[in-house]
Amino acid sequence: EDQVTQSPEALRLQEGESSSLNCSYTVSGLRGLFWYRQDPGKGPEFLFTLYSAGEEKEKERLKATLTKKESFLHITAPKPEDSATYLCAVQPNTGNQFYFGTGTSLTVIP
Amino acid sequence: SAVISQKPSRDICQRGTSLTIQCQVDSQVTMMFWYRQQPGQSLTLIATANQGSEATYESGFVIDKFPISRPNLTFSTLTVSNMSPEDSSIYLCSVVGQFEQYFGPGTRLTVT
């Protein structure tokens, strides 16, 4: 069964304190793994797509990596404006379905 | 990228009534997706809407409860019928680009 598990559920960081969010997945065949940012009261905002193990993508203070079983979203020197819920999703290589994790709620304290 | 708008942004409804949510995309797309996001839970796909054909519903969701229209390539509606408090949720419209998925801002529904 295709599924996605994110950890931790919540994370509080001091401004400048780097950390990583985890997304573990089980899928019969991976078409893509997606990271989103969701602010309260808004829809998810696309961040990255990763397609194969070893792939990395970067955007400002965020870096996403992918292995055959999990993905990490590394946050370097976070700022308060990075506070949001970060969602991970996988798309199997059959069908159009996306399977989402429950997200990690990140709070960055000034 | 795609810009998606939804109406209404939020609503409070009484049980037993119905609410229709509108989704407008700024470009033509083949497939549109409707998701539900309940508090503290992940996004759950309700159905996929293709223009010119009936929507395809995921397990646990039925057309009588969540009828969908897709009259053209830029617009879709989702109706939540005969609502109960368990339908309180955020409903999201989504489209898929070449490499990513775009979401609307969501409709926050509260059923009392």
Short mmCIF file of C-alpha atoms in Angstrom, two decimals:
data_model
loop_
_atom_site.label_atom_id
_atom_site.label_comp_id
_atom_site.label_asym_id
_atom_site.label_seq_id
_atom_site.Cartn_x
_atom_site.Cartn_y
_atom_site.Cartn_z
CA GLU A 1 0.00 0.00 0.00
CA ASP A 2 1.29 3.45 -0.93
CA GLN A 3 1.81 5.67 2.07
CA VAL A 4 3.75 8.66 3.38
CA THR A 5 4.90 9.36 6.94
CA GLN A 6 6.36 12.67 8.04
CA SER A 7 8.33 13.41 11.17
CA PRO A 8 8.41 15.16 13.46
CA GLU A 9 4.81 16.35 13.67
CA ALA A 10 5.97 19.67 15.07
CA LEU A 11 9.35 21.38 15.32
CA ARG A 12 10.36 24.54 17.12
CA LEU A 13 13.66 26.13 16.17
CA GLN A 14 15.53 29.21 17.21
CA GLU A 15 16.27 31.58 14.38
CA GLY A 16 19.48 30.40 12.75
CA GLU A 17 19.22 26.86 14.14
CA SER A 18 19.43 24.47 11.19
CA SER A 19 17.48 21.20 11.13
CA SER A 20 15.86 18.60 8.88
CA LEU A 21 12.36 17.32 8.28
CA ASN A 22 11.81 13.70 7.29
CA CYS A 23 9.42 12.12 4.81
CA SER A 24 9.39 8.32 4.66
CA TYR A 25 7.45 6.71 1.87
CA THR A 26 6.29 3.37 0.57
CA VAL A 27 5.24 3.24 -3.04
CA SER A 28 5.13 0.52 -5.65
CA GLY A 29 6.96 2.69 -8.15
CA LEU A 30 7.85 6.35 -7.71
CA ARG A 31 7.00 8.89 -10.37
CA GLY A 32 7.85 11.84 -8.14
CA LEU A 33 8.16 13.11 -4.57
CA PHE A 34 6.88 16.59 -3.85
CA TRP A 35 7.44 19.09 -1.06
CA TYR A 36 4.95 21.86 -0.29
CA ARG A 37 4.72 24.71 2.16
CA GLN A 38 1.32 25.54 3.63
CA ASP A 39 0.60 28.69 5.57
CA PRO A 40 -2.47 28.89 7.81
CA GLY A 41 -5.65 29.49 5.84
CA LYS A 42 -3.97 28.95 2.48
CA GLY A 43 -3.53 26.15 0.00
CA PRO A 44 -0.23 24.27 -0.28
CA GLU A 45 2.49 26.08 -2.21
CA PHE A 46 4.76 23.95 -4.39
CA LEU A 47 8.44 23.87 -3.40
CA PHE A 48 10.26 20.95 -5.04
CA THR A 49 9.86 17.81 -7.10
CA LEU A 50 12.38 14.96 -6.82
CA TYR A 51 12.34 12.03 -9.19
CA SER A 52 15.19 9.66 -8.40
CA ALA A 53 17.42 8.63 -5.51
CA GLY A 54 20.39 10.91 -5.10
CA GLU A 55 18.64 13.93 -6.52
CA GLU A 56 18.84 17.23 -4.65
CA LYS A 57 17.04 20.55 -5.12
CA GLU A 58 17.70 23.88 -3.40
CA LYS A 59 15.74 27.09 -2.95
CA GLU A 60 17.01 29.81 -0.65
CA ARG A 61 17.38 28.23 2.81
CA LEU A 62 15.72 24.95 1.81
CA LYS A 63 17.34 21.86 0.36
CA ALA A 64 15.47 18.67 -0.48
CA THR A 65 17.15 15.28 -0.90
CA LEU A 66 15.83 11.88 -1.90
CA THR A 67 16.76 8.26 -1.22
CA LYS A 68 14.87 5.12 -2.17
CA LYS A 69 12.92 5.18 1.09
CA GLU A 70 12.83 8.75 2.32
CA SER A 71 13.31 12.40 1.61
CA PHE A 72 14.72 15.14 3.80
CA LEU A 73 13.96 18.82 3.75
CA HIS A 74 16.97 20.59 5.23
CA ILE A 75 16.45 24.10 6.55
CA THR A 76 19.63 26.12 6.95
CA ALA A 77 19.69 29.13 9.28
CA PRO A 78 15.89 29.44 9.34
CA LYS A 79 14.09 32.72 9.79
CA PRO A 80 10.69 33.38 11.42
CA GLU A 81 9.12 33.71 7.97
CA ASP A 82 9.96 30.05 7.34
CA SER A 83 7.34 29.12 9.93
CA ALA A 84 4.69 27.02 8.18
CA THR A 85 3.52 23.46 7.74
CA TYR A 86 5.64 21.49 5.29
CA LEU A 87 3.90 18.72 3.39
CA CYS A 88 5.39 15.81 1.51
CA ALA A 89 3.57 13.86 -1.20
CA VAL A 90 4.41 10.99 -3.52
CA GLN A 91 2.98 10.16 -6.88
CA PRO A 92 3.16 6.50 -7.97
CA ASN A 93 4.08 5.82 -11.54
CA THR A 94 0.59 4.43 -12.18
CA GLY A 95 -2.48 6.65 -12.12
CA ASN A 96 -2.83 10.31 -11.17
CA GLN A 97 -3.11 9.95 -7.40
CA PHE A 98 -0.90 11.90 -5.00
CA TYR A 99 -0.44 10.55 -1.46
CA PHE A 100 0.19 13.17 1.18
CA GLY A 101 1.77 13.00 4.60
CA THR A 102 0.23 14.81 7.55
CA GLY A 103 2.92 17.45 7.53
CA THR A 104 5.48 18.95 9.89
CA SER A 105 4.50 22.18 11.60
CA LEU A 106 7.61 24.33 11.83
CA THR A 107 7.87 27.31 14.16
CA VAL A 108 10.97 29.50 14.03
CA ILE A 109 11.39 31.70 17.09
CA PRO A 110 13.16 35.06 16.73
CA SER B 1 2.54 27.96 -13.20
CA ALA B 2 -1.22 28.06 -12.66
CA VAL B 3 -3.24 30.49 -10.60
CA ILE B 4 -6.32 29.00 -8.99
CA SER B 5 -9.13 30.82 -7.24
CA GLN B 6 -11.90 29.36 -5.15
CA LYS B 7 -15.24 30.67 -3.95
CA PRO B 8 -16.31 30.96 -1.23
CA SER B 9 -13.19 31.20 0.90
CA ARG B 10 -15.14 30.11 3.94
CA ASP B 11 -18.70 29.39 4.98
CA ILE B 12 -20.71 28.27 7.97
CA CYS B 13 -23.63 26.04 7.04
CA GLN B 14 -26.39 24.22 8.84
CA ARG B 15 -26.59 20.46 8.76
CA GLY B 16 -28.78 19.05 6.04
CA THR B 17 -28.04 21.85 3.59
CA SER B 18 -25.71 21.85 0.57
CA LEU B 19 -22.83 24.09 -0.48
CA THR B 20 -21.32 24.48 -3.92
CA ILE B 21 -17.65 25.42 -4.14
CA GLN B 22 -16.32 26.99 -7.31
CA CYS B 23 -12.82 26.60 -8.72
CA GLN B 24 -11.42 28.78 -11.50
CA VAL B 25 -8.03 28.25 -13.18
CA ASP B 26 -6.23 30.86 -15.26
CA SER B 27 -5.29 28.35 -17.97
CA GLN B 28 -6.87 25.38 -19.68
CA VAL B 29 -6.22 22.08 -17.95
CA THR B 30 -7.36 18.56 -18.71
CA MET B 31 -7.75 17.31 -15.16
CA MET B 32 -8.81 19.08 -12.00
CA PHE B 33 -8.67 17.49 -8.58
CA TRP B 34 -10.71 18.03 -5.45
CA TYR B 35 -9.16 17.36 -2.05
CA ARG B 36 -10.36 17.47 1.52
CA GLN B 37 -8.08 18.46 4.39
CA GLN B 38 -9.50 17.73 7.80
CA PRO B 39 -7.91 19.26 10.90
CA GLY B 40 -4.63 17.57 11.73
CA GLN B 41 -4.89 15.18 8.80
CA SER B 42 -3.30 14.88 5.41
CA LEU B 43 -4.92 15.87 2.16
CA THR B 44 -7.34 13.26 0.87
CA LEU B 45 -8.32 13.10 -2.77
CA ILE B 46 -12.08 13.19 -3.27
CA ALA B 47 -12.31 12.95 -7.04
CA THR B 48 -10.70 13.76 -10.36
CA ALA B 49 -12.73 15.88 -12.78
CA ASN B 50 -12.15 15.67 -16.52
CA GLN B 51 -13.90 18.01 -18.90
CA GLY B 52 -16.63 16.27 -20.84
CA SER B 53 -16.83 13.15 -18.72
CA GLU B 54 -18.03 12.07 -15.31
CA ALA B 55 -15.74 12.60 -12.37
CA THR B 56 -13.80 9.66 -10.97
CA TYR B 57 -14.32 9.24 -7.24
CA GLU B 58 -11.88 7.76 -4.74
CA SER B 59 -12.82 5.07 -2.30
CA GLY B 60 -15.10 6.42 0.41
CA PHE B 61 -16.51 9.26 -1.69
CA VAL B 62 -19.69 9.02 -3.77
CA ILE B 63 -21.29 11.18 -6.41
CA ASP B 64 -24.55 11.64 -4.50
CA LYS B 65 -22.67 13.23 -1.62
CA PHE B 66 -20.06 15.15 -3.64
CA PRO B 67 -21.43 15.90 -7.12
CA ILE B 68 -18.90 17.57 -9.38
CA SER B 69 -19.33 19.59 -12.54
CA ARG B 70 -16.68 20.35 -15.14
CA PRO B 71 -18.32 22.46 -17.84
CA ASN B 72 -15.09 23.66 -19.46
CA LEU B 73 -11.30 23.44 -19.25
CA THR B 74 -10.89 26.25 -16.70
CA PHE B 75 -13.76 25.74 -14.25
CA SER B 76 -15.17 23.14 -11.89
CA THR B 77 -17.59 22.97 -8.98
CA LEU B 78 -17.81 20.62 -6.03
CA THR B 79 -21.05 20.37 -4.08
CA VAL B 80 -21.11 19.04 -0.54
CA SER B 81 -24.63 17.68 -0.14
CA ASN B 82 -26.78 17.02 2.91
CA MET B 83 -24.01 18.26 5.15
CA SER B 84 -23.22 16.99 8.62
CA PRO B 85 -20.65 18.26 11.13
CA GLU B 86 -18.27 15.55 9.90
CA ASP B 87 -18.05 17.44 6.60
CA SER B 88 -16.38 20.38 8.34
CA SER B 89 -13.08 20.64 6.56
CA ILE B 90 -11.00 22.60 4.10
CA TYR B 91 -11.79 21.75 0.49
CA LEU B 92 -9.05 22.33 -2.05
CA CYS B 93 -9.07 22.45 -5.81
CA SER B 94 -5.89 21.42 -7.62
CA VAL B 95 -4.38 21.09 -11.08
CA VAL B 96 -1.24 19.37 -12.25
CA GLY B 97 1.43 21.09 -14.29
CA GLN B 98 4.29 19.46 -16.11
CA PHE B 99 6.33 18.77 -12.99
CA GLU B 100 4.26 19.99 -10.07
CA GLN B 101 0.81 20.33 -8.57
CA TYR B 102 -0.88 23.64 -7.88
CA PHE B 103 -3.54 24.26 -5.27
CA GLY B 104 -6.22 26.84 -4.78
CA PRO B 105 -6.45 28.77 -1.51
CA GLY B 106 -9.11 26.41 -0.17
CA THR B 107 -12.63 26.73 1.13
CA ARG B 108 -13.02 26.39 4.88
CA LEU B 109 -16.37 24.81 5.63
CA THR B 110 -17.92 24.63 9.08
CA VAL B 111 -21.14 22.67 9.51
CA THR B 112 -23.18 23.37 12.63
#
